[in-house]
mmCIF file of C-alpha atoms in Angstrom:
data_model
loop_
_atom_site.group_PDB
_atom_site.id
_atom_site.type_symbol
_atom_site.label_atom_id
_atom_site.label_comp_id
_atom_site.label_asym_id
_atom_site.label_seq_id
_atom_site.Cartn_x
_atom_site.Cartn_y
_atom_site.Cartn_z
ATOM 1 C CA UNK A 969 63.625 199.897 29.651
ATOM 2 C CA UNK A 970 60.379 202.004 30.081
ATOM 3 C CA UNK A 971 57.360 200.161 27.899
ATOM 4 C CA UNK A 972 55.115 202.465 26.653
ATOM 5 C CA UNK A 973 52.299 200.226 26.036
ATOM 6 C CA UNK A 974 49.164 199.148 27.677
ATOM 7 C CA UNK A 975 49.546 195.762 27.310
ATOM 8 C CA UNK A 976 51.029 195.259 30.667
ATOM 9 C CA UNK A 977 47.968 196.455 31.955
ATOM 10 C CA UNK A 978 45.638 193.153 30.405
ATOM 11 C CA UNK A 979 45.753 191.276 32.739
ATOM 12 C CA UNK A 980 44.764 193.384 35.923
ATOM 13 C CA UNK A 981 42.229 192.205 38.038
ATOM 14 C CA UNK A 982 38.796 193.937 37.966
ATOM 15 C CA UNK A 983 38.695 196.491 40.804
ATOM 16 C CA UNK A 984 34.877 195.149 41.624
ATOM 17 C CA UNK A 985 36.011 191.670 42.340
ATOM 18 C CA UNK A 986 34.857 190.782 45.720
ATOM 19 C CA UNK A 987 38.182 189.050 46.917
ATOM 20 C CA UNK A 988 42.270 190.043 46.618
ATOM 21 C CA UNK A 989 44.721 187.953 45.881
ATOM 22 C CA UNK A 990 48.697 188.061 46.070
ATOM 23 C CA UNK A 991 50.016 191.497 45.956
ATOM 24 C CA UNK A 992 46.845 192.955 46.296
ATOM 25 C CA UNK A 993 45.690 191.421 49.488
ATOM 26 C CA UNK A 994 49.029 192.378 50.843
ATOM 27 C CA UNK A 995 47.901 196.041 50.365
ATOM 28 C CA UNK A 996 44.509 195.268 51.573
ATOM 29 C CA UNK A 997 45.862 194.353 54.661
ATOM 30 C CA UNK A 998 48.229 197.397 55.138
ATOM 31 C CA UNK A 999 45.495 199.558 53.544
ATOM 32 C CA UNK A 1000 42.985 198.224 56.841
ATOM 33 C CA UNK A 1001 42.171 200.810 59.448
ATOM 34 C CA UNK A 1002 42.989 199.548 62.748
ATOM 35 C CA UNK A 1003 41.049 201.386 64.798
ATOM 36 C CA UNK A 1004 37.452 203.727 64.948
ATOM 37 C CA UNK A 1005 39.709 206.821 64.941
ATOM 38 C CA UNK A 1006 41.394 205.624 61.391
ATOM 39 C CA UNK A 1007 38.107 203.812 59.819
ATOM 40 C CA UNK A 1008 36.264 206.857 57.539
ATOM 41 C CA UNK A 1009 32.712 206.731 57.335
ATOM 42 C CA UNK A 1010 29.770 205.208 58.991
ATOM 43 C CA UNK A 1011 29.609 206.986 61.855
ATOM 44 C CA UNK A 1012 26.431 206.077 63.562
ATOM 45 C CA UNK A 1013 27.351 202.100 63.329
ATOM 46 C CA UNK A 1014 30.788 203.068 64.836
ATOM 47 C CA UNK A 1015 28.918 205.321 67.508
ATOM 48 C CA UNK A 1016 26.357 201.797 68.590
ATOM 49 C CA UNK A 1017 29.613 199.964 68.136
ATOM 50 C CA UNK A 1018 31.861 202.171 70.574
ATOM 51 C CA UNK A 1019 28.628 201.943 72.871
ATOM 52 C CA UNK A 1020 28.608 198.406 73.170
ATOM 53 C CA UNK A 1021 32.408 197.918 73.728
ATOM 54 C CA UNK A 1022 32.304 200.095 76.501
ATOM 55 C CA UNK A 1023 29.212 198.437 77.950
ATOM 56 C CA UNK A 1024 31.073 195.091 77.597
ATOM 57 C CA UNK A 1025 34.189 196.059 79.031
ATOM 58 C CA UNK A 1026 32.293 198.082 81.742
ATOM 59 C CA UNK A 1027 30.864 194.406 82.946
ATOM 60 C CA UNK A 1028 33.789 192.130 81.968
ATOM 61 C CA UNK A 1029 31.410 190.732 79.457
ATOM 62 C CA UNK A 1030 32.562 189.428 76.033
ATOM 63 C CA UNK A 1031 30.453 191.620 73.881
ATOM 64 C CA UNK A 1032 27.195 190.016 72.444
ATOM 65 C CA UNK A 1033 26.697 188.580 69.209
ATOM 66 C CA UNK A 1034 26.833 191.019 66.073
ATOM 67 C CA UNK A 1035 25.568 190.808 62.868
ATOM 68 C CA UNK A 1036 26.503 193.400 59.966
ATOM 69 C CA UNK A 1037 25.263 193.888 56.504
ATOM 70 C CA UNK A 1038 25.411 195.444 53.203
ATOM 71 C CA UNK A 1039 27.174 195.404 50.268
ATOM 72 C CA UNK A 1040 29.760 193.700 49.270
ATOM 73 C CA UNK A 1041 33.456 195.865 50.004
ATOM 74 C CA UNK A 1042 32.074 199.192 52.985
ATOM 75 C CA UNK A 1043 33.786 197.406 55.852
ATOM 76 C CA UNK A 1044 32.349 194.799 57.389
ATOM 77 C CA UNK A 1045 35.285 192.413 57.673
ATOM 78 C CA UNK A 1046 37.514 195.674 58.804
ATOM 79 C CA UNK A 1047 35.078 196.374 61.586
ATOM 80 C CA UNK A 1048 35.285 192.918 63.082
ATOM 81 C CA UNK A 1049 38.830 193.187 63.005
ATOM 82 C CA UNK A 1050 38.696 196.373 65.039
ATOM 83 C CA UNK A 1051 36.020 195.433 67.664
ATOM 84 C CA UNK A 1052 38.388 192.595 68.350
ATOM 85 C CA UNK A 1053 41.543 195.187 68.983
ATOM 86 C CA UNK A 1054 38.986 197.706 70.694
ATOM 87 C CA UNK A 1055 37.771 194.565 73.301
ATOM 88 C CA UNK A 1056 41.730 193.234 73.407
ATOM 89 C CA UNK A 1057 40.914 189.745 72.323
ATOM 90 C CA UNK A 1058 42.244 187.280 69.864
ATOM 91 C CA UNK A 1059 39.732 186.862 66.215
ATOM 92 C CA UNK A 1060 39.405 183.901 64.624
ATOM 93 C CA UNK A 1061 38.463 184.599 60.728
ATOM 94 C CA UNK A 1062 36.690 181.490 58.660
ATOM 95 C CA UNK A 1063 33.877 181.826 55.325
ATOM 96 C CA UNK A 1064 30.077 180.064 55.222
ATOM 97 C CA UNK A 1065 31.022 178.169 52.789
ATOM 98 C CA UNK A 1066 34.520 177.457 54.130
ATOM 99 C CA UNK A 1067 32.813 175.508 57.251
ATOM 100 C CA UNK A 1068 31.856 172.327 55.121
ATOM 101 C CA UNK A 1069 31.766 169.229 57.887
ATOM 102 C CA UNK A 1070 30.372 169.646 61.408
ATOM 103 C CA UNK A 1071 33.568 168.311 63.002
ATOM 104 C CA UNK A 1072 35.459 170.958 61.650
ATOM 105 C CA UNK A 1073 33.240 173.324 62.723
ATOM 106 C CA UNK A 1074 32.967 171.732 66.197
ATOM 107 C CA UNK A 1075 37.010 172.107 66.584
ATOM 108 C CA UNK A 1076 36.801 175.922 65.257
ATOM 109 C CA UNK A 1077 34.522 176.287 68.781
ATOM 110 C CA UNK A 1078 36.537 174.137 71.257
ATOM 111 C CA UNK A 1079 39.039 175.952 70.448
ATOM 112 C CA UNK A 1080 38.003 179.283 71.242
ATOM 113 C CA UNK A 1081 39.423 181.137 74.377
ATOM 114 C CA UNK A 1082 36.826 183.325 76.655
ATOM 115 C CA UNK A 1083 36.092 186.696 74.997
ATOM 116 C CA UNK A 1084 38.013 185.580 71.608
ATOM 117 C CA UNK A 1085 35.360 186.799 68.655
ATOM 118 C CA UNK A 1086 34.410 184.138 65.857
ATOM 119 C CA UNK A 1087 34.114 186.125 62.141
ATOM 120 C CA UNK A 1088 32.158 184.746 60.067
ATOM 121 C CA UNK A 1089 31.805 185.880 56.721
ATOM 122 C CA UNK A 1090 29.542 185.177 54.247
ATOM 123 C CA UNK A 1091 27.405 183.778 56.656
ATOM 124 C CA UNK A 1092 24.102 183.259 54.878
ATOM 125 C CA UNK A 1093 25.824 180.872 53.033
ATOM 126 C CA UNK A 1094 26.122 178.214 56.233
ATOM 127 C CA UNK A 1095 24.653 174.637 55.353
ATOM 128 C CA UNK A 1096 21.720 173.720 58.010
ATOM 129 C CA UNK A 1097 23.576 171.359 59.933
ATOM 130 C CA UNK A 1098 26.595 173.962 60.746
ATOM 131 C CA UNK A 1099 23.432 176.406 61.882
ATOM 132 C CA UNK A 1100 21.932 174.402 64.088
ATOM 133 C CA UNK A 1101 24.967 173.547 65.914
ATOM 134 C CA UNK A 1102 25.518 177.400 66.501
ATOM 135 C CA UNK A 1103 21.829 178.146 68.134
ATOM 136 C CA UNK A 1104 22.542 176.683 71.522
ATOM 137 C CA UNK A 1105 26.352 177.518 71.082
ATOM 138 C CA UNK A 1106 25.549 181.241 70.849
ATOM 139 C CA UNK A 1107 22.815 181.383 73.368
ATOM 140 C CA UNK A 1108 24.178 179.137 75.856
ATOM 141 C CA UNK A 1109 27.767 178.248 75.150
ATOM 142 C CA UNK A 1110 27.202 174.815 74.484
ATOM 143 C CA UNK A 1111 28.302 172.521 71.944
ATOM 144 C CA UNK A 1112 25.652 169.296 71.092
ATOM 145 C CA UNK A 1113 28.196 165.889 69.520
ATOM 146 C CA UNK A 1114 26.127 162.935 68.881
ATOM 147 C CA UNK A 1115 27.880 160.003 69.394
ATOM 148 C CA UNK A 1116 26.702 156.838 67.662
ATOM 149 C CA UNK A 1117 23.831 155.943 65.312
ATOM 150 C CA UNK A 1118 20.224 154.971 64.715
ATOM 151 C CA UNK A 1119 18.450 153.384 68.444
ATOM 152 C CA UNK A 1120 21.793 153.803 70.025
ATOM 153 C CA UNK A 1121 23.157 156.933 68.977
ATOM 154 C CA UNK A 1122 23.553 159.766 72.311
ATOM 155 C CA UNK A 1123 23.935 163.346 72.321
ATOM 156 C CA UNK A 1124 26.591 164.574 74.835
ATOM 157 C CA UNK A 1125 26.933 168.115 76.028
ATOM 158 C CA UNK A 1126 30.104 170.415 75.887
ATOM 159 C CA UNK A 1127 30.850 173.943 77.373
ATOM 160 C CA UNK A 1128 31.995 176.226 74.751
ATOM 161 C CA UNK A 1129 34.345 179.472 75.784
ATOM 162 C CA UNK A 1130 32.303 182.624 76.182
ATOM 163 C CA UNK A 1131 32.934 183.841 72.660
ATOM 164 C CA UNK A 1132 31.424 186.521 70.399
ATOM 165 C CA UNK A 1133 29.739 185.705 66.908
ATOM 166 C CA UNK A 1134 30.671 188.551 64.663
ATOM 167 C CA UNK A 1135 28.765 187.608 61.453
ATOM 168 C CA UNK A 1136 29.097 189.160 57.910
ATOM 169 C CA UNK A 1137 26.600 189.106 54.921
ATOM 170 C CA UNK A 1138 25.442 190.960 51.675
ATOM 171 C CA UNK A 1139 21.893 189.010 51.554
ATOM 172 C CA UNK A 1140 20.437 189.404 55.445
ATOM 173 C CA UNK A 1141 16.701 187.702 53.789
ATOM 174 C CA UNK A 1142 19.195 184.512 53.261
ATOM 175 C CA UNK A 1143 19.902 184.242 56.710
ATOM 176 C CA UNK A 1144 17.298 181.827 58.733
ATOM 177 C CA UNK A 1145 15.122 183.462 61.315
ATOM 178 C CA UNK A 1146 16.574 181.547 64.192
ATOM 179 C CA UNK A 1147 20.177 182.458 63.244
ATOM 180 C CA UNK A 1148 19.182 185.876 63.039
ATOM 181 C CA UNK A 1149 17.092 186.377 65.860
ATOM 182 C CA UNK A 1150 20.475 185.041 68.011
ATOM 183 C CA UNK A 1151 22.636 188.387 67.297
ATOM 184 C CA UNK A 1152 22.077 190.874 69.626
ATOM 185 C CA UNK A 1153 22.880 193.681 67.322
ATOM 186 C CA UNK A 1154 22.280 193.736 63.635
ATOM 187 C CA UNK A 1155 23.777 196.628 61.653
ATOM 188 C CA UNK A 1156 23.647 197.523 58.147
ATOM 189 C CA UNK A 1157 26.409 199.033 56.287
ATOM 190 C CA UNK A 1158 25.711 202.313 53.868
ATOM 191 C CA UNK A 1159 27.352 203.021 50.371
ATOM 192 C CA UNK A 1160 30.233 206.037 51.184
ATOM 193 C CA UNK A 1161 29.551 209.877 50.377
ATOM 194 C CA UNK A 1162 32.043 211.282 47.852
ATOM 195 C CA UNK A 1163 33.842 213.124 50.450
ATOM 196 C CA UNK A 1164 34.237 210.031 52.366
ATOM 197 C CA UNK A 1165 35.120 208.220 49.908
ATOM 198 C CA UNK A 1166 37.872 210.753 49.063
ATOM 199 C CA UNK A 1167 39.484 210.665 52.501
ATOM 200 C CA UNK A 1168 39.856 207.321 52.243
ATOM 201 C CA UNK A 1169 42.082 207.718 48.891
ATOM 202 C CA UNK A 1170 44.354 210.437 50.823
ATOM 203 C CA UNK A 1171 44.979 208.107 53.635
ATOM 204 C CA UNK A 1172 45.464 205.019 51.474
ATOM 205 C CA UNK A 1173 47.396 207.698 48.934
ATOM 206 C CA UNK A 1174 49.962 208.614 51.991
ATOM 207 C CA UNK A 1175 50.515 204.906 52.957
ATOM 208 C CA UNK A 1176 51.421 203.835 49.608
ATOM 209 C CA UNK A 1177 53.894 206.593 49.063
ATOM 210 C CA UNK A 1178 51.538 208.154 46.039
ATOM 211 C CA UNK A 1179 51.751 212.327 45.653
ATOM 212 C CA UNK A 1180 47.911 213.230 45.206
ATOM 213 C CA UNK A 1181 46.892 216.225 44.125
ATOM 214 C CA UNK A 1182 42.905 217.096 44.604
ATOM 215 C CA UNK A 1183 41.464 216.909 41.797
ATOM 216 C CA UNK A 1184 43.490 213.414 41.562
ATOM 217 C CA UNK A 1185 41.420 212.464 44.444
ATOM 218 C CA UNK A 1186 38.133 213.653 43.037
ATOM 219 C CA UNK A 1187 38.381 211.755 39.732
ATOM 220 C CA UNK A 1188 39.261 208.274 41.342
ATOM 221 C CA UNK A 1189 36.935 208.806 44.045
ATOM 222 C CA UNK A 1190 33.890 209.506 41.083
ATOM 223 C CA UNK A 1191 34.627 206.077 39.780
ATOM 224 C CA UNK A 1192 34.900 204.346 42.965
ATOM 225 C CA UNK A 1193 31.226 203.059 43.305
ATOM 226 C CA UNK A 1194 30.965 204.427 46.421
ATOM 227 C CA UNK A 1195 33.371 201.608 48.197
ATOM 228 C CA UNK A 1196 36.110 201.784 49.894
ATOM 229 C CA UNK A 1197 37.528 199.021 48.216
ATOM 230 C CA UNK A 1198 36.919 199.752 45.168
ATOM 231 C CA UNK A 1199 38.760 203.429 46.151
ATOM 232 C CA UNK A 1200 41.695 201.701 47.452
ATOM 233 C CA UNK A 1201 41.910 199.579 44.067
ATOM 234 C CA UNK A 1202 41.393 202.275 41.779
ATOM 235 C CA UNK A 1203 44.086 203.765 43.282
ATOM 236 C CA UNK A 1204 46.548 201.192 43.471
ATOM 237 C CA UNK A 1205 46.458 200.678 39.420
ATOM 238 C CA UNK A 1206 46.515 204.704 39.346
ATOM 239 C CA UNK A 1207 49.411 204.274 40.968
ATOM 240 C CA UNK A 1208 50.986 201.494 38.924
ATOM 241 C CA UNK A 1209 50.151 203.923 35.498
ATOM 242 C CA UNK A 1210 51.615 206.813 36.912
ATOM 243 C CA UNK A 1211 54.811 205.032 38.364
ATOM 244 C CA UNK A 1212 55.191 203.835 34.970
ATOM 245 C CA UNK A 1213 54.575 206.964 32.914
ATOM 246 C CA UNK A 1214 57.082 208.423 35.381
ATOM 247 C CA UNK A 1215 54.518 211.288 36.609
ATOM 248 C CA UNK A 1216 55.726 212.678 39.502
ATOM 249 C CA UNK A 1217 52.164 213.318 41.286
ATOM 250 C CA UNK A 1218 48.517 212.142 40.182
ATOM 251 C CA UNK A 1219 46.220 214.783 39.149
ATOM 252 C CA UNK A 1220 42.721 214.539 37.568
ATOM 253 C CA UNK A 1221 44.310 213.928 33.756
ATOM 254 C CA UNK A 1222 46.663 211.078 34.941
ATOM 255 C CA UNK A 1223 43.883 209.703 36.778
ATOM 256 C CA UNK A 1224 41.709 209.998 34.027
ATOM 257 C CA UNK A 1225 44.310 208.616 31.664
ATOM 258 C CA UNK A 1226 44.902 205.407 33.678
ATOM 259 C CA UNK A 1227 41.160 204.888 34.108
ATOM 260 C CA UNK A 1228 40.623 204.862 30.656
ATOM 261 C CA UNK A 1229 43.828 202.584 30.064
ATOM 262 C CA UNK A 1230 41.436 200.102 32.543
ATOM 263 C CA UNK A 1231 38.076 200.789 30.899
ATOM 264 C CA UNK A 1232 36.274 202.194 33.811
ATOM 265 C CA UNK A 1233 33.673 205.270 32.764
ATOM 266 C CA UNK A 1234 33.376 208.436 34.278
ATOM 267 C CA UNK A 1235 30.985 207.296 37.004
ATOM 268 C CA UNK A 1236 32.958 203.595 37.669
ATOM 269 C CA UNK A 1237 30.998 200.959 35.278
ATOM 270 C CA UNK A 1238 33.187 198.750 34.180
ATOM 271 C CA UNK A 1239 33.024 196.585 30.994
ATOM 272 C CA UNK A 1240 30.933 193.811 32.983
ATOM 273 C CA UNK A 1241 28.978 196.862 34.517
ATOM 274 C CA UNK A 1242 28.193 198.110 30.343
ATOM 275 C CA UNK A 1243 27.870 194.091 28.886
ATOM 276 C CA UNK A 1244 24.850 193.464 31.181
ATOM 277 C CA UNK A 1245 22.568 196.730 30.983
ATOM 278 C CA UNK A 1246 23.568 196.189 27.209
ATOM 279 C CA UNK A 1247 22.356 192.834 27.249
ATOM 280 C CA UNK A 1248 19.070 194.132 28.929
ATOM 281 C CA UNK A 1249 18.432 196.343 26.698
ATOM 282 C CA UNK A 1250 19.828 194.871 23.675
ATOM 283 C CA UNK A 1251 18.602 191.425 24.010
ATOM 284 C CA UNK A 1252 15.447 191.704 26.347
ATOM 285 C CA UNK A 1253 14.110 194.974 24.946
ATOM 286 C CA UNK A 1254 15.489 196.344 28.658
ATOM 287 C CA UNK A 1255 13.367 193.557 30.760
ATOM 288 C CA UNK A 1256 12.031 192.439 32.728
ATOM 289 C CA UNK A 1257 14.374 189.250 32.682
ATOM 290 C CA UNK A 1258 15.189 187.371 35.098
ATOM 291 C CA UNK A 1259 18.313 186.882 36.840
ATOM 292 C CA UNK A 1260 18.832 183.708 35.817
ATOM 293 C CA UNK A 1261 18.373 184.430 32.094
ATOM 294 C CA UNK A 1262 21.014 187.386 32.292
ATOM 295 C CA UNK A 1263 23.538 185.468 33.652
ATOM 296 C CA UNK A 1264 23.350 182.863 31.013
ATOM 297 C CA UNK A 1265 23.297 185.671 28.417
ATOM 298 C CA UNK A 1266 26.282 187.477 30.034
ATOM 299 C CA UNK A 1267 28.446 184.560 30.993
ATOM 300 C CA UNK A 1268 28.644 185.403 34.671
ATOM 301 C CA UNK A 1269 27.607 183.868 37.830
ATOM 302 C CA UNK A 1270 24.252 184.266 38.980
ATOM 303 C CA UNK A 1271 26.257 185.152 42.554
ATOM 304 C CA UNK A 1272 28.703 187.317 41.249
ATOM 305 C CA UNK A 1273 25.952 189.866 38.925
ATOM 306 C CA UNK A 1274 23.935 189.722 42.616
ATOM 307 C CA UNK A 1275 26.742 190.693 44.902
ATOM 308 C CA UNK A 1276 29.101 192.502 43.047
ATOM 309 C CA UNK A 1277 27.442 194.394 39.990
ATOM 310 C CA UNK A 1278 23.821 194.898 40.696
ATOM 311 C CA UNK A 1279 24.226 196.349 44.123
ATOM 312 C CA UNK A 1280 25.672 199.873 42.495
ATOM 313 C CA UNK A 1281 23.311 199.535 39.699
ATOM 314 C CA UNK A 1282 20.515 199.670 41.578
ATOM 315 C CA UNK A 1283 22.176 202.205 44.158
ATOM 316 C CA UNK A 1284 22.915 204.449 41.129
ATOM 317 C CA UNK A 1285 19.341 204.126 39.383
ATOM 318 C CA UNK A 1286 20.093 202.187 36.341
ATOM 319 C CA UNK A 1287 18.475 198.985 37.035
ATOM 320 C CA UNK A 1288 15.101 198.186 38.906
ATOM 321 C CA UNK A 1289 13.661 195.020 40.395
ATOM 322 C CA UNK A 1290 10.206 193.685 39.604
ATOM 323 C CA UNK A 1291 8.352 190.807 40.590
ATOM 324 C CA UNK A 1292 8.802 189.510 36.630
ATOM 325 C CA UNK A 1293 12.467 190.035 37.019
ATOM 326 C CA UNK A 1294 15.538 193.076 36.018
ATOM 327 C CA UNK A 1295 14.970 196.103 34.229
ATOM 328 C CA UNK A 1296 16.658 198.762 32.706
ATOM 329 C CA UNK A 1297 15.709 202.635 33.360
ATOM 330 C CA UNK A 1298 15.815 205.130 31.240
ATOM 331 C CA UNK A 1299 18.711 207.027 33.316
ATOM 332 C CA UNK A 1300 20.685 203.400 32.069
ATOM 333 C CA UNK A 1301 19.684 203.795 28.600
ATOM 334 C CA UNK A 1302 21.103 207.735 28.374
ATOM 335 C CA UNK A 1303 24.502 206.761 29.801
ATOM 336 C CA UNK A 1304 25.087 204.044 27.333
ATOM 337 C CA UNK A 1305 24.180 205.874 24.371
ATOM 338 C CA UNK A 1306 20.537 204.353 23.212
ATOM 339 C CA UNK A 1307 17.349 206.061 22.838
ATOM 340 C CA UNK A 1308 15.340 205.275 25.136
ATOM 341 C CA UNK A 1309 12.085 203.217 24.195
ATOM 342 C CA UNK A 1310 9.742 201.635 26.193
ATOM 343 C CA UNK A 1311 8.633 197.933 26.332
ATOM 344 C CA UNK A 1312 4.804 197.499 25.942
ATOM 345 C CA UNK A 1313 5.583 194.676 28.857
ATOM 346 C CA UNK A 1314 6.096 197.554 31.651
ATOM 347 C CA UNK A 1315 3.389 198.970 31.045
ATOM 348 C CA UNK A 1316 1.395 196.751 33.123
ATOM 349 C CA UNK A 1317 4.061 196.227 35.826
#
């Protein structure tokens, strides 16, 4: 029996959230490029990447240490993933905040193989003692265990593998100086052009067995933040509305249907996107406030409004950052409907 409702559609996972889960990382997985040739987008990180590959291959060198950055959801966990099939070695994946006792992290090295790549993700969020045990493991393959305590404790030396330190982060001023002076190459990851962006909805579009039609592409690709995974997501609950509507292909008006269905505007805010400029501008006469303050007034994780929603704001123009803390622009203010006043507290900033 075919529900016509949109209550099946509740309980659907925001398509901003940083992490998949169940069916969704399934498709995230088949969704992956796995290689250059298939990943869309940043080209001239792919070029320095292809560069050093060859290099490292050319001298039967595990490639050096790499560190990439940006925001959350352009590719950085993809990337790793392919510089690991590019070199032909084996990738071990773990989180900062995964790695929580030393011994753990001490096992995660020992057990390396030469050349195998270490991925760590969210890496600014390593505790101190799991960073200083990777300084003289990534410059000199070598693993410091203290054995004992107080007078008549001892530090013993181990050889580590000669591995590669693929690192990921969103906040590259949280990472140490020390740990980040150890990478060899440090890239940064750009939001996606529209037309990138779209490409990667065709080639996600043909894996999943969805008939696109362009302008179908064009409207999921305006609301996709700019992200790739954001795209793909977009499109998978596209896909789910339009599988059960029974429409035969996607177009721009089933698109736009289904997006509404999911309350994402025409340029991808979501509900969270809408409650927190509203609470700016509502509650704080559109700032400054500070972080801190919003999250408490919005309900959401000082982390999450950092990594996942500010990022596009910003991108996009409708929020600024000031030394006294967030505020709304005027571009914010048009888009959500309010005339546009402004605070006698900016004046001075």
């Amino acid at each position: 029996m075919l529900v016509d409702s949109s209550e099946q559609f509740d309980n659907i996972d925001s398509p901003t959230q940083p992490q998949a889960t169940g069916e969704d990382l399934n498709l995230d997985n088949t969704l992956r490029p796995q290689s250059f040739a298939e990943y869309i987008g940043q080209e001239k990180v792919k070029k320095n990447l292809d560069f050093l590959i060859r290099a490292a291959k050319k001298r039967e060198e595990p490639i050096e240490h790499i560190l990439l950055y940006g925001p959350a959801g352009l590719g950085k966990t993809t990337l790793a993933n392919i510089i690991a099939k590019e070199m032909g070695v084996n990738i071990k994946t773990t989180s900062g905040p995964a790695i929580e006792r030393v011994g753990d992290f001490g096992s995660i090295l020992t057990n390396l193989q030469d050349g195998d790549i270490l991925f760590i993700d969210e890496i600014h969020r390593l505790n101190k003692s799991i960073e200083e045990i990777l300084y003289p493991a990534m410059e000199d393959f070598k693993l410091d265990i203290i054995i004992g305590k107080g007078p008549s404790a001892r530090t013993i030396q181990l050889d580590l593998p000669k591995f590669t330190l693929i690192g990921a982060t969103t906040k590259l001023g949280a990472l140490s100086n020390p740990l980040r002076n150890r990478f060899g190459a440090t890239y940064r990851l750009e939001f996606y052009q529209n037309k990138e962006v779209q490409d990667i909805i065709k080639r996600s579009s043909r894996i999943l067995g969805v008939e696109m039609h362009e302008t179908g592409l064009e409207k999921i690709a305006s609301c996709a933040r700019q992200t790739p995974r954001v795209a793909n997501r977009l499109l998978k609950r596209v896909r789910d509305f339009s599988q059960i509507k029974d429409h035969k292909f996607v177009d721009s008006a089933v698109a736009q249907e289904a997006l509404e269905m999911i309350d994402i505007d025409p340029i991808g805010l979501e509900p969270a996107d809408r409650h927190i400029l509203r609470t700016i501008i509502e509650k704080f006469n559109g700032g400054p406030v500070g972080l801190g303050t919003i999250a408490a007034a919005t309900s959401e994780e000082i982390k999450t409004i950092e990594d996942v929603y500010e990022p596009y704001l910003l991108q996009i123009g409708f929020l600024t950052r000031t030394p006294r803390g967030r505020m709304a622009t005027e571009h914010a203010y048009k888009h959500l409907g309010i005339a546009y006043s402004t605070n006698p507290q900016n004046v001075l900033l």
